[in-house]
mmCIF file of C-alpha atoms in Angstrom:
data_model
loop_
_atom_site.group_PDB
_atom_site.id
_atom_site.type_symbol
_atom_site.label_atom_id
_atom_site.label_comp_id
_atom_site.label_asym_id
_atom_site.label_seq_id
_atom_site.Cartn_x
_atom_site.Cartn_y
_atom_site.Cartn_z
ATOM 1 C CA MET M 28 18.555 -22.509 30.264
ATOM 2 C CA ALA M 29 16.747 -24.766 27.778
ATOM 3 C CA THR M 30 18.147 -28.248 27.128
ATOM 4 C CA LEU M 31 18.063 -30.248 23.895
ATOM 5 C CA ALA M 32 18.254 -33.916 22.841
ATOM 6 C CA TRP M 33 17.013 -36.047 19.983
ATOM 7 C CA VAL M 34 14.615 -38.904 20.753
ATOM 8 C CA VAL M 35 12.694 -41.676 18.950
ATOM 9 C CA PHE M 36 9.350 -42.898 20.328
ATOM 10 C CA LYS M 37 7.904 -46.363 19.711
ATOM 11 C CA HIS M 38 4.344 -45.014 19.437
ATOM 12 C CA HIS M 39 5.435 -42.706 16.573
ATOM 13 C CA LYS M 40 5.807 -45.647 14.192
ATOM 14 C CA LYS M 41 4.321 -44.914 10.732
ATOM 15 C CA THR M 42 2.278 -47.317 8.616
ATOM 16 C CA ASP M 43 5.308 -47.888 6.397
ATOM 17 C CA GLY M 44 7.332 -49.068 9.408
ATOM 18 C CA THR M 45 9.489 -45.959 9.794
ATOM 19 C CA TYR M 46 9.993 -43.608 12.744
ATOM 20 C CA ASN M 47 10.383 -39.835 12.767
ATOM 21 C CA PRO M 48 13.031 -38.740 15.320
ATOM 22 C CA LYS M 49 12.169 -35.570 17.275
ATOM 23 C CA ILE M 50 14.238 -32.833 18.906
ATOM 24 C CA LYS M 51 13.224 -32.589 22.561
ATOM 25 C CA VAL M 52 13.205 -29.019 23.965
ATOM 26 C CA TYR M 53 12.987 -28.732 27.761
ATOM 27 C CA HIS M 54 12.611 -25.359 29.523
ATOM 28 C CA ASN M 55 11.186 -24.248 32.886
ATOM 29 C CA GLY M 56 9.608 -27.640 33.591
ATOM 30 C CA THR M 57 7.855 -27.869 30.179
ATOM 31 C CA THR M 58 8.669 -29.916 27.091
ATOM 32 C CA VAL M 59 8.076 -29.529 23.349
ATOM 33 C CA TYR M 60 9.109 -31.910 20.553
ATOM 34 C CA LEU M 61 10.301 -30.503 17.219
ATOM 35 C CA PRO M 62 9.901 -32.748 14.138
ATOM 36 C CA THR M 63 12.845 -33.524 11.851
ATOM 37 C CA GLN M 64 13.035 -34.366 8.157
ATOM 38 C CA ILE M 65 14.382 -37.855 8.923
ATOM 39 C CA TYR M 66 12.324 -41.063 8.607
ATOM 40 C CA THR M 67 14.044 -44.383 9.320
ATOM 41 C CA SER M 68 13.244 -47.984 10.200
ATOM 42 C CA LEU M 69 16.737 -48.538 11.684
ATOM 43 C CA VAL M 70 15.634 -48.199 15.291
ATOM 44 C CA ARG M 71 16.127 -50.663 18.158
ATOM 45 C CA PHE M 72 13.954 -50.645 21.292
ATOM 46 C CA LYS M 73 14.871 -52.419 24.490
ATOM 47 C CA LYS M 74 12.167 -54.546 26.003
ATOM 48 C CA GLY M 75 9.622 -52.484 27.905
ATOM 49 C CA GLU M 76 11.040 -49.090 26.859
ATOM 50 C CA SER M 77 9.169 -46.483 24.810
ATOM 51 C CA MET M 78 12.280 -44.684 23.507
ATOM 52 C CA GLY M 79 14.704 -46.341 21.137
ATOM 53 C CA ALA M 80 18.201 -46.005 19.672
ATOM 54 C CA ILE M 81 19.023 -45.476 15.984
ATOM 55 C CA THR M 82 21.431 -48.061 14.623
ATOM 56 C CA ASP M 83 22.628 -46.106 11.562
ATOM 57 C CA GLY M 84 25.704 -43.966 12.277
ATOM 58 C CA ASN M 85 25.024 -41.466 9.469
ATOM 59 C CA ILE M 86 21.527 -40.739 10.789
ATOM 60 C CA VAL M 87 22.892 -40.328 14.314
ATOM 61 C CA ASP M 88 25.489 -37.845 13.009
ATOM 62 C CA ALA M 89 22.780 -35.890 11.171
ATOM 63 C CA LEU M 90 20.622 -35.669 14.302
ATOM 64 C CA ASN M 91 23.588 -34.650 16.463
ATOM 65 C CA SER M 92 24.434 -31.975 13.898
ATOM 66 C CA ARG M 93 20.843 -30.673 14.034
ATOM 67 C CA VAL M 94 20.913 -30.525 17.834
ATOM 68 C CA LYS M 95 24.254 -28.698 17.700
ATOM 69 C CA GLU M 96 22.864 -26.151 15.224
ATOM 70 C CA ILE M 97 19.880 -25.418 17.460
ATOM 71 C CA ARG M 98 22.065 -25.258 20.574
ATOM 72 C CA ASN M 99 24.235 -22.634 18.863
ATOM 73 C CA ILE M 100 21.119 -20.528 18.284
ATOM 74 C CA LEU M 101 20.153 -20.801 21.946
ATOM 75 C CA ASN M 102 23.665 -19.984 23.132
ATOM 76 C CA THR M 103 23.889 -16.969 20.837
ATOM 77 C CA HIS M 104 20.544 -15.634 22.077
ATOM 78 C CA ASP M 105 20.678 -16.694 25.729
ATOM 79 C CA ASP M 106 19.195 -13.333 26.790
ATOM 80 C CA VAL M 107 16.130 -14.050 24.646
ATOM 81 C CA ILE M 108 15.781 -17.630 25.933
ATOM 82 C CA ASP M 109 15.949 -16.430 29.547
ATOM 83 C CA ASN M 110 12.848 -14.326 28.846
ATOM 84 C CA CYS M 111 10.881 -17.277 27.410
ATOM 85 C CA ASP M 112 8.242 -18.571 29.835
ATOM 86 C CA ASP M 113 8.109 -22.151 28.602
ATOM 87 C CA ALA M 114 9.397 -24.660 26.048
ATOM 88 C CA LYS M 115 6.798 -23.619 23.464
ATOM 89 C CA ALA M 116 8.144 -20.050 23.475
ATOM 90 C CA VAL M 117 11.655 -21.445 22.990
ATOM 91 C CA ALA M 118 10.440 -23.689 20.149
ATOM 92 C CA ASP M 119 8.697 -20.755 18.451
ATOM 93 C CA PHE M 120 11.919 -18.755 18.651
ATOM 94 C CA ILE M 121 13.930 -21.647 17.187
ATOM 95 C CA ASP M 122 11.436 -22.041 14.330
ATOM 96 C CA LYS M 123 11.569 -18.334 13.519
ATOM 97 C CA LYS M 124 15.361 -18.209 13.532
ATOM 98 C CA MET M 125 15.827 -21.374 11.440
ATOM 99 C CA ASN M 126 12.987 -21.044 8.946
ATOM 100 C CA THR M 127 12.298 -17.360 8.446
ATOM 101 C CA ASP M 128 15.541 -15.558 9.199
ATOM 102 C CA LYS M 129 17.004 -16.151 5.737
ATOM 103 C CA ASN M 130 13.845 -16.520 3.662
ATOM 104 C CA LEU M 131 11.544 -13.634 4.570
ATOM 105 C CA ASN M 132 9.814 -12.504 1.391
ATOM 106 C CA PHE M 133 9.085 -8.775 1.478
ATOM 107 C CA ILE M 134 6.558 -9.024 -1.386
ATOM 108 C CA GLU M 135 4.572 -11.711 0.412
ATOM 109 C CA PHE M 136 4.522 -9.674 3.615
ATOM 110 C CA ALA M 137 3.556 -6.494 1.726
ATOM 111 C CA ARG M 138 0.594 -8.171 0.015
ATOM 112 C CA LEU M 139 -0.655 -9.608 3.308
ATOM 113 C CA TYR M 140 -0.226 -6.233 4.980
ATOM 114 C CA VAL M 141 -2.043 -4.256 2.291
ATOM 115 C CA GLY M 142 -4.827 -6.846 2.266
ATOM 116 C CA GLY M 143 -5.562 -5.912 5.863
ATOM 117 C CA LEU M 144 -5.791 -2.183 5.178
ATOM 118 C CA LYS M 145 -9.100 -0.397 4.885
ATOM 119 C CA ASP M 146 -10.235 0.219 1.329
ATOM 120 C CA ASN M 147 -8.999 3.775 0.864
ATOM 121 C CA GLY M 148 -6.580 5.839 -1.180
ATOM 122 C CA SER M 149 -3.593 4.700 0.868
ATOM 123 C CA LYS M 150 -4.382 1.052 0.125
ATOM 124 C CA SER M 151 -4.639 1.779 -3.597
ATOM 125 C CA ILE M 152 -1.302 3.618 -3.684
ATOM 126 C CA THR M 153 0.421 0.876 -1.680
ATOM 127 C CA ASN M 154 -0.889 -1.728 -4.118
ATOM 128 C CA CYS M 155 0.503 0.329 -6.994
ATOM 129 C CA MET M 156 3.874 0.477 -5.266
ATOM 130 C CA ILE M 157 3.929 -3.324 -4.845
ATOM 131 C CA ASN M 158 2.978 -3.897 -8.504
ATOM 132 C CA ASN M 159 5.738 -1.563 -9.664
ATOM 133 C CA LEU M 160 8.226 -3.273 -7.367
ATOM 134 C CA CYS M 161 7.305 -6.690 -8.812
ATOM 135 C CA SER M 162 7.694 -5.340 -12.365
ATOM 136 C CA PHE M 163 11.111 -3.955 -11.429
ATOM 137 C CA LEU M 164 12.141 -7.328 -9.998
ATOM 138 C CA GLY M 165 10.480 -9.416 -12.695
ATOM 139 C CA ALA M 166 9.215 -11.664 -9.914
ATOM 140 C CA ASP M 167 7.035 -11.808 -6.798
ATOM 141 C CA TYR M 168 9.949 -12.669 -4.533
ATOM 142 C CA LEU M 169 12.256 -10.253 -2.732
ATOM 143 C CA PRO M 170 14.328 -11.444 0.261
ATOM 144 C CA VAL M 171 14.058 -8.668 2.800
ATOM 145 C CA ARG M 172 17.830 -8.684 3.382
ATOM 146 C CA LYS M 173 18.354 -7.599 -0.241
ATOM 147 C CA ILE M 174 16.584 -4.295 0.380
ATOM 148 C CA THR M 175 19.543 -1.967 0.765
ATOM 149 C CA SER M 176 20.008 1.742 0.103
ATOM 150 C CA ALA M 177 21.624 0.828 -3.247
ATOM 151 C CA PHE M 178 18.593 -1.328 -4.136
ATOM 152 C CA LEU M 179 16.227 1.536 -3.257
ATOM 153 C CA LEU M 180 18.173 3.932 -5.487
ATOM 154 C CA ARG M 181 17.961 1.460 -8.398
ATOM 155 C CA PHE M 182 14.201 1.095 -7.909
ATOM 156 C CA GLU M 183 13.801 4.876 -7.784
ATOM 157 C CA GLY M 184 15.815 5.265 -10.999
ATOM 158 C CA TRP M 185 13.735 2.590 -12.716
ATOM 159 C CA MET M 186 10.487 4.415 -11.905
ATOM 160 C CA LYS M 187 11.917 7.647 -13.297
ATOM 161 C CA SER M 188 12.761 5.985 -16.619
ATOM 162 C CA GLU M 189 10.740 4.589 -19.513
ATOM 163 C CA ARG M 190 9.900 1.037 -18.481
ATOM 164 C CA VAL M 191 7.636 -1.948 -18.956
ATOM 165 C CA VAL M 192 5.089 -2.766 -16.255
ATOM 166 C CA LYS M 193 3.474 -6.189 -16.097
ATOM 167 C CA ILE M 194 -0.132 -6.392 -14.926
ATOM 168 C CA GLY M 195 -1.485 -9.928 -14.930
ATOM 169 C CA ASP M 196 -0.345 -11.583 -18.153
ATOM 170 C CA LYS M 197 -0.012 -8.322 -20.102
ATOM 171 C CA GLU M 198 2.861 -5.861 -20.356
ATOM 172 C CA TYR M 199 2.470 -2.107 -20.734
ATOM 173 C CA LYS M 200 4.979 0.583 -21.653
ATOM 174 C CA ARG M 201 5.137 3.417 -19.163
ATOM 175 C CA LYS M 202 6.623 6.893 -19.411
ATOM 176 C CA PRO M 203 8.923 8.177 -16.651
ATOM 177 C CA MET M 204 6.970 8.633 -13.442
ATOM 178 C CA ALA M 205 6.540 12.127 -12.011
ATOM 179 C CA ASN M 206 8.872 12.969 -9.126
ATOM 180 C CA SER M 207 5.917 13.429 -6.767
ATOM 181 C CA SER M 208 4.613 9.925 -7.574
ATOM 182 C CA VAL M 209 8.060 8.374 -7.086
ATOM 183 C CA GLN M 210 8.343 10.110 -3.729
ATOM 184 C CA THR M 211 4.908 8.829 -2.669
ATOM 185 C CA TYR M 212 5.725 5.230 -3.666
ATOM 186 C CA MET M 213 9.054 5.291 -1.828
ATOM 187 C CA GLU M 214 7.319 6.585 1.295
ATOM 188 C CA LYS M 215 4.814 3.716 1.070
ATOM 189 C CA LEU M 216 7.664 1.220 0.657
ATOM 190 C CA LYS M 217 9.327 2.693 3.745
ATOM 191 C CA SER M 218 6.073 2.396 5.685
ATOM 192 C CA VAL M 219 5.585 -1.293 4.788
ATOM 193 C CA TYR M 220 9.234 -2.048 5.577
ATOM 194 C CA GLY M 221 8.797 -0.418 8.979
ATOM 195 C CA ARG M 222 5.755 -2.601 9.650
ATOM 196 C CA MET M 223 7.786 -5.684 8.768
ATOM 197 C CA LEU M 224 10.509 -4.699 11.224
ATOM 198 C CA LEU M 225 7.924 -4.311 13.977
ATOM 199 C CA GLN M 226 6.398 -7.709 13.238
ATOM 200 C CA TYR M 227 9.628 -9.738 13.146
ATOM 201 C CA ASN M 228 11.939 -7.818 15.487
ATOM 202 C CA ASN M 229 11.360 -7.876 19.239
ATOM 203 C CA TYR M 230 13.430 -4.912 20.344
ATOM 204 C CA GLU M 231 12.438 -5.301 23.985
ATOM 205 C CA ILE M 232 14.243 -8.636 24.427
ATOM 206 C CA GLY M 233 16.814 -8.188 21.664
ATOM 207 C CA ASP M 234 15.342 -10.740 19.230
ATOM 208 C CA ILE M 235 16.360 -9.143 15.919
ATOM 209 C CA VAL M 236 15.411 -11.182 12.848
ATOM 210 C CA ILE M 237 15.842 -8.345 10.325
ATOM 211 C CA PRO M 238 19.019 -6.409 11.165
ATOM 212 C CA GLY M 239 19.599 -2.907 9.867
ATOM 213 C CA ASP M 240 17.311 -0.398 8.171
ATOM 214 C CA PRO M 241 18.245 0.873 4.658
ATOM 215 C CA PHE M 242 15.950 3.876 5.123
ATOM 216 C CA LYS M 243 18.389 5.207 7.713
ATOM 217 C CA VAL M 244 20.761 5.736 4.778
ATOM 218 C CA TYR M 245 18.387 6.236 1.839
ATOM 219 C CA LYS M 246 16.276 9.376 1.961
ATOM 220 C CA THR M 247 13.362 10.140 -0.367
ATOM 221 C CA LYS M 248 14.142 13.263 -2.357
ATOM 222 C CA GLN M 249 11.683 16.022 -1.606
ATOM 223 C CA ASP M 250 10.041 17.400 -4.735
ATOM 224 C CA VAL M 251 10.476 21.132 -4.184
ATOM 225 C CA SER M 252 8.587 22.030 -7.373
ATOM 226 C CA PHE M 253 5.240 21.024 -5.851
ATOM 227 C CA LYS M 254 5.298 22.725 -2.453
ATOM 228 C CA GLN M 255 2.426 25.068 -3.248
ATOM 229 C CA LYS M 256 -0.627 22.841 -3.768
ATOM 230 C CA ALA M 257 -3.210 25.560 -4.430
ATOM 231 C CA THR M 258 -2.939 27.716 -7.541
ATOM 232 C CA ASP M 259 -4.250 31.094 -8.688
ATOM 233 C CA VAL M 260 -7.585 31.799 -10.354
ATOM 234 C CA ASP M 261 -5.804 32.862 -13.549
ATOM 235 C CA ILE M 262 -4.120 29.438 -13.758
ATOM 236 C CA ILE M 263 -7.475 27.676 -13.344
ATOM 237 C CA ARG M 264 -8.843 29.761 -16.225
ATOM 238 C CA LYS M 265 -5.821 28.956 -18.417
ATOM 239 C CA ILE M 266 -6.247 25.232 -17.809
ATOM 240 C CA SER M 267 -9.969 25.510 -18.559
ATOM 241 C CA GLU M 268 -9.254 27.236 -21.899
ATOM 242 C CA TYR M 269 -6.396 24.882 -22.843
ATOM 243 C CA VAL M 270 -7.198 22.785 -25.940
ATOM 244 C CA PRO M 271 -4.713 19.941 -26.506
ATOM 245 C CA ASN M 272 -4.924 17.595 -29.463
ATOM 246 C CA GLN M 273 -7.159 14.773 -28.194
ATOM 247 C CA LYS M 274 -5.464 12.095 -30.319
ATOM 248 C CA ARG M 275 -1.819 13.236 -30.351
ATOM 249 C CA HIS M 276 -1.682 14.402 -26.753
ATOM 250 C CA PHE M 277 -3.958 12.000 -24.898
ATOM 251 C CA SER M 278 -2.281 12.425 -21.502
ATOM 252 C CA ARG M 279 -2.560 16.229 -21.718
ATOM 253 C CA ALA M 280 -6.215 15.998 -22.744
ATOM 254 C CA ILE M 281 -7.146 13.557 -19.997
ATOM 255 C CA ALA M 282 -5.219 15.585 -17.399
ATOM 256 C CA LYS M 283 -6.988 18.817 -18.381
ATOM 257 C CA ASP M 284 -10.433 17.181 -18.314
ATOM 258 C CA ILE M 285 -9.891 15.321 -15.050
ATOM 259 C CA PHE M 286 -8.427 18.422 -13.383
ATOM 260 C CA MET M 287 -11.467 20.490 -14.337
ATOM 261 C CA LEU M 288 -13.883 17.749 -13.291
ATOM 262 C CA SER M 289 -12.244 17.651 -9.882
ATOM 263 C CA PHE M 290 -12.270 21.425 -9.479
ATOM 264 C CA CYS M 291 -15.922 21.739 -10.465
ATOM 265 C CA LEU M 292 -16.970 18.761 -8.341
ATOM 266 C CA ALA M 293 -15.667 20.297 -5.094
ATOM 267 C CA GLY M 294 -12.232 18.669 -5.283
ATOM 268 C CA ILE M 295 -13.162 15.028 -5.896
ATOM 269 C CA ASN M 296 -10.137 12.691 -5.690
ATOM 270 C CA LEU M 297 -8.767 10.554 -8.547
ATOM 271 C CA ILE M 298 -9.717 7.280 -6.885
ATOM 272 C CA ASP M 299 -13.315 8.474 -6.461
ATOM 273 C CA LEU M 300 -13.571 9.647 -10.081
ATOM 274 C CA PHE M 301 -12.350 6.194 -11.080
ATOM 275 C CA THR M 302 -14.684 4.180 -8.852
ATOM 276 C CA CYS M 303 -17.841 6.217 -8.121
ATOM 277 C CA GLU M 304 -20.998 4.378 -9.183
ATOM 278 C CA SER M 305 -24.046 6.488 -8.330
ATOM 279 C CA PHE M 306 -25.428 9.220 -10.620
ATOM 280 C CA ASN M 307 -28.910 10.339 -9.667
ATOM 281 C CA ALA M 308 -30.969 13.327 -10.825
ATOM 282 C CA GLY M 309 -27.958 15.235 -12.140
ATOM 283 C CA ARG M 310 -25.832 14.528 -9.068
ATOM 284 C CA ILE M 311 -22.822 12.323 -8.362
ATOM 285 C CA GLU M 312 -23.114 10.541 -5.018
ATOM 286 C CA TYR M 313 -20.212 8.663 -3.484
ATOM 287 C CA PHE M 314 -18.390 7.748 -0.283
ATOM 288 C CA ARG M 315 -14.955 9.350 -0.259
ATOM 289 C CA THR M 316 -12.506 6.449 -0.396
ATOM 290 C CA LYS M 317 -9.768 8.071 1.673
ATOM 291 C CA THR M 318 -11.888 8.768 4.764
ATOM 292 C CA LYS M 319 -14.969 6.548 4.550
ATOM 293 C CA GLY M 320 -13.514 4.240 7.198
ATOM 294 C CA LYS M 321 -12.982 7.135 9.619
ATOM 295 C CA LYS M 322 -16.388 8.834 9.614
ATOM 296 C CA LYS M 323 -19.753 7.629 10.874
ATOM 297 C CA ASP M 324 -21.455 8.748 7.646
ATOM 298 C CA LYS M 325 -18.697 6.938 5.679
ATOM 299 C CA ALA M 326 -17.717 10.317 4.183
ATOM 300 C CA PHE M 327 -20.793 10.434 1.938
ATOM 301 C CA ILE M 328 -21.231 13.447 -0.334
ATOM 302 C CA SER M 329 -23.545 14.483 -3.143
ATOM 303 C CA VAL M 330 -22.371 17.025 -5.750
ATOM 304 C CA PRO M 331 -24.124 18.479 -8.810
ATOM 305 C CA ILE M 332 -22.959 18.387 -12.420
ATOM 306 C CA SER M 333 -22.583 22.104 -13.146
ATOM 307 C CA PRO M 334 -23.100 23.518 -16.664
ATOM 308 C CA GLU M 335 -19.367 24.326 -16.891
ATOM 309 C CA ILE M 336 -18.475 20.620 -16.993
ATOM 310 C CA ARG M 337 -21.575 19.161 -18.635
ATOM 311 C CA ASP M 338 -19.807 18.449 -21.941
ATOM 312 C CA THR M 339 -16.783 16.932 -20.196
ATOM 313 C CA PHE M 340 -19.012 14.805 -18.013
ATOM 314 C CA GLU M 341 -20.874 13.447 -21.062
ATOM 315 C CA ARG M 342 -17.590 12.711 -22.834
ATOM 316 C CA TYR M 343 -16.506 10.351 -20.057
ATOM 317 C CA ARG M 344 -19.883 9.112 -18.944
ATOM 318 C CA ASP M 345 -20.223 5.335 -18.634
ATOM 319 C CA THR M 346 -23.129 4.397 -20.895
ATOM 320 C CA THR M 347 -23.322 0.916 -19.341
ATOM 321 C CA GLY M 348 -24.365 2.391 -16.006
ATOM 322 C CA ARG M 349 -21.812 0.264 -14.171
ATOM 323 C CA ARG M 350 -19.997 3.361 -12.967
ATOM 324 C CA VAL M 351 -20.427 7.100 -13.377
ATOM 325 C CA PHE M 352 -17.345 7.501 -15.581
ATOM 326 C CA ASN M 353 -15.892 5.145 -18.202
ATOM 327 C CA LEU M 354 -12.344 5.669 -16.936
ATOM 328 C CA TYR M 355 -12.077 2.010 -15.913
ATOM 329 C CA THR M 356 -12.453 1.095 -19.600
ATOM 330 C CA LEU M 357 -9.678 3.493 -20.680
ATOM 331 C CA PHE M 358 -7.074 2.409 -18.097
ATOM 332 C CA THR M 359 -6.021 -0.996 -16.818
ATOM 333 C CA ASP M 360 -6.201 0.119 -13.190
ATOM 334 C CA ILE M 361 -6.041 3.134 -10.887
ATOM 335 C CA CYS M 362 -2.216 3.011 -11.003
ATOM 336 C CA SER M 363 -2.013 3.571 -14.757
ATOM 337 C CA PHE M 364 -4.758 6.215 -14.532
ATOM 338 C CA ARG M 365 -2.843 8.075 -11.835
ATOM 339 C CA GLN M 366 0.412 7.954 -13.806
ATOM 340 C CA ILE M 367 -1.145 9.202 -17.058
ATOM 341 C CA VAL M 368 -2.796 12.114 -15.245
ATOM 342 C CA ALA M 369 0.496 12.987 -13.493
ATOM 343 C CA SER M 370 2.399 12.842 -16.779
ATOM 344 C CA GLY M 371 -0.288 14.880 -18.548
ATOM 345 C CA MET M 372 -0.263 17.573 -15.861
ATOM 346 C CA LYS M 373 3.490 17.909 -16.239
ATOM 347 C CA SER M 374 3.235 18.371 -20.030
ATOM 348 C CA LEU M 375 0.208 20.649 -19.687
ATOM 349 C CA CYS M 376 2.109 22.997 -17.388
ATOM 350 C CA LYS M 377 5.003 23.154 -19.853
ATOM 351 C CA ASP M 378 2.633 23.971 -22.724
ATOM 352 C CA LEU M 379 0.981 26.757 -20.718
ATOM 353 C CA LYS M 380 4.366 27.965 -19.417
ATOM 354 C CA ILE M 381 3.176 27.935 -15.807
ATOM 355 C CA GLU M 382 4.793 26.717 -12.607
ATOM 356 C CA PRO M 383 4.410 22.931 -12.205
ATOM 357 C CA ILE M 384 1.275 21.865 -10.318
ATOM 358 C CA THR M 385 -0.237 18.453 -9.679
ATOM 359 C CA PHE M 386 -3.772 17.185 -10.157
ATOM 360 C CA TYR M 387 -4.317 17.599 -6.413
ATOM 361 C CA ALA M 388 -4.051 21.364 -6.874
ATOM 362 C CA ALA M 389 -7.657 21.261 -8.121
ATOM 363 C CA ARG M 390 -8.910 20.246 -4.663
ATOM 364 C CA HIS M 391 -6.690 22.712 -2.796
ATOM 365 C CA SER M 392 -7.510 25.536 -5.191
ATOM 366 C CA PHE M 393 -11.262 24.968 -4.882
ATOM 367 C CA ALA M 394 -11.042 25.216 -1.091
ATOM 368 C CA THR M 395 -8.671 28.213 -1.161
ATOM 369 C CA ILE M 396 -10.768 30.221 -3.639
ATOM 370 C CA ALA M 397 -13.952 29.398 -1.728
ATOM 371 C CA ARG M 398 -12.475 30.745 1.484
ATOM 372 C CA ASN M 399 -10.256 33.625 0.394
ATOM 373 C CA ASP M 400 -12.134 34.961 -2.627
ATOM 374 C CA CYS M 401 -15.749 33.932 -1.993
ATOM 375 C CA ASN M 402 -15.812 34.283 1.816
ATOM 376 C CA VAL M 403 -17.314 30.806 2.321
ATOM 377 C CA SER M 404 -17.314 29.578 5.914
ATOM 378 C CA MET M 405 -14.825 26.904 6.964
ATOM 379 C CA GLU M 406 -17.758 24.665 7.999
ATOM 380 C CA ASP M 407 -19.197 24.733 4.468
ATOM 381 C CA ILE M 408 -15.766 24.104 2.947
ATOM 382 C CA ALA M 409 -15.328 21.131 5.293
ATOM 383 C CA LEU M 410 -18.691 19.783 4.094
ATOM 384 C CA CYS M 411 -17.577 20.089 0.454
ATOM 385 C CA LEU M 412 -14.304 18.300 1.180
ATOM 386 C CA THR M 413 -15.930 15.674 3.484
ATOM 387 C CA HIS M 414 -13.689 16.849 6.308
ATOM 388 C CA ALA M 415 -14.686 17.022 9.970
ATOM 389 C CA SER M 416 -16.369 20.370 10.605
ATOM 390 C CA GLY M 417 -15.006 20.931 14.111
ATOM 391 C CA PHE M 418 -18.443 20.220 15.594
ATOM 392 C CA ARG M 419 -18.302 16.439 15.724
ATOM 393 C CA MET M 420 -20.964 15.978 18.382
ATOM 394 C CA THR M 421 -23.339 18.411 16.666
ATOM 395 C CA ASP M 422 -22.761 16.671 13.331
ATOM 396 C CA THR M 423 -24.330 13.506 14.771
ATOM 397 C CA TYR M 424 -27.575 15.435 15.405
ATOM 398 C CA VAL M 425 -27.854 17.505 12.215
ATOM 399 C CA LYS M 426 -28.755 15.911 8.892
ATOM 400 C CA PRO M 427 -26.350 17.053 6.141
ATOM 401 C CA ASP M 428 -27.815 19.568 3.699
ATOM 402 C CA PHE M 429 -25.987 19.146 0.409
ATOM 403 C CA SER M 430 -27.679 22.194 -1.085
ATOM 404 C CA ARG M 431 -24.972 24.051 0.848
ATOM 405 C CA VAL M 432 -22.420 22.248 -1.310
ATOM 406 C CA ASP M 433 -24.287 23.404 -4.426
ATOM 407 C CA LYS M 434 -24.163 27.012 -3.235
ATOM 408 C CA VAL M 435 -20.430 26.867 -2.534
ATOM 409 C CA ILE M 436 -19.697 25.330 -5.935
ATOM 410 C CA ARG M 437 -21.842 27.943 -7.631
ATOM 411 C CA LYS M 438 -20.051 30.785 -5.843
ATOM 412 C CA VAL M 439 -16.628 29.456 -6.780
ATOM 413 C CA LEU M 440 -17.466 28.746 -10.429
ATOM 414 C CA ASP M 441 -19.153 32.117 -10.872
ATOM 415 C CA TYR M 442 -16.100 33.842 -9.430
ATOM 416 C CA VAL M 443 -13.643 31.905 -11.624
ATOM 417 C CA PHE M 444 -15.506 31.723 -14.935
ATOM 418 C CA HIS M 445 -18.059 34.552 -14.928
#
């Protein structure tokens, strides 16, 4: 078992004449000294000795109290201490229990965690979740122990209501978030919380810094209205022919345009529409954000601007050349863009009196129509979607031919619109 005692060393004398008492931790033949917040000149050393005695009774009481506090920690977690190899491991455990147990900031951990993620769609969504959580709190500080099932329900309710979101120094009014978006954000919050538990809790030796798990009680509500991601050809045609008022119904207009762009560009994702930068010889070229870190070709794809979306493409084209689309000038960030599109899709479906579908239905519908109605091979569909073809070794030998993508798009658009 580790032993403790406070000590004062003569060679630790500061330039101002004071000494900093240390807490000596001894375990398995090794020693570590923990600093204290006390500095005093009231120390007496006997001749020839390197360790001294403090002459102030109040300081002695404070040091004894500190040693007692640490000893209580060791006694309470004797099973953990028995598994520590040396004094440094004991000291690290003491530091964690005394300094982080009560002050772990979930927001700080979440930002550090998301900073280490690869730059993909999951990272973007997690960042959006953190920003919304900070707006809900009105601060960048959230003690992890305050995350309870009741807290999660309040956060969920806030996202489903009209609210104000702060981005930088500016505040923006937001409409109620779509159920599917709320569900996605809560799943990301659960994922980050789980990572925090794994980092701070050592379940093998029983060192539990963060007790409990609110997600054992709170359950994200499944959005049953969006189970079917692909939609029928007739619905695609209705959306294509839908003409909302551009000024009065901006979210409907943007949702319709972005949905059709995605469908006609082989199911391009929102994040890629927002960030893609290369437009060359009538083609959009980009690395798919979601999977570029998982594929050797970085999920590169080249798709043509078909006549069916030429007008829409020109309407949103970035004349500065910085990106392909000017969406980054219309929205503060990908989060607000995603929310407006989700809200617009919801209103659009009500106007057309169709079953609710999300923006992502464009990607699923393109693939489904290509396969079931146009008899396109699964390999060619995988190429269009930047998925693995099932021939991973062969793919490393064969140079991609994106004219196959053009042919698939042409087949699908001819079937739907002509």
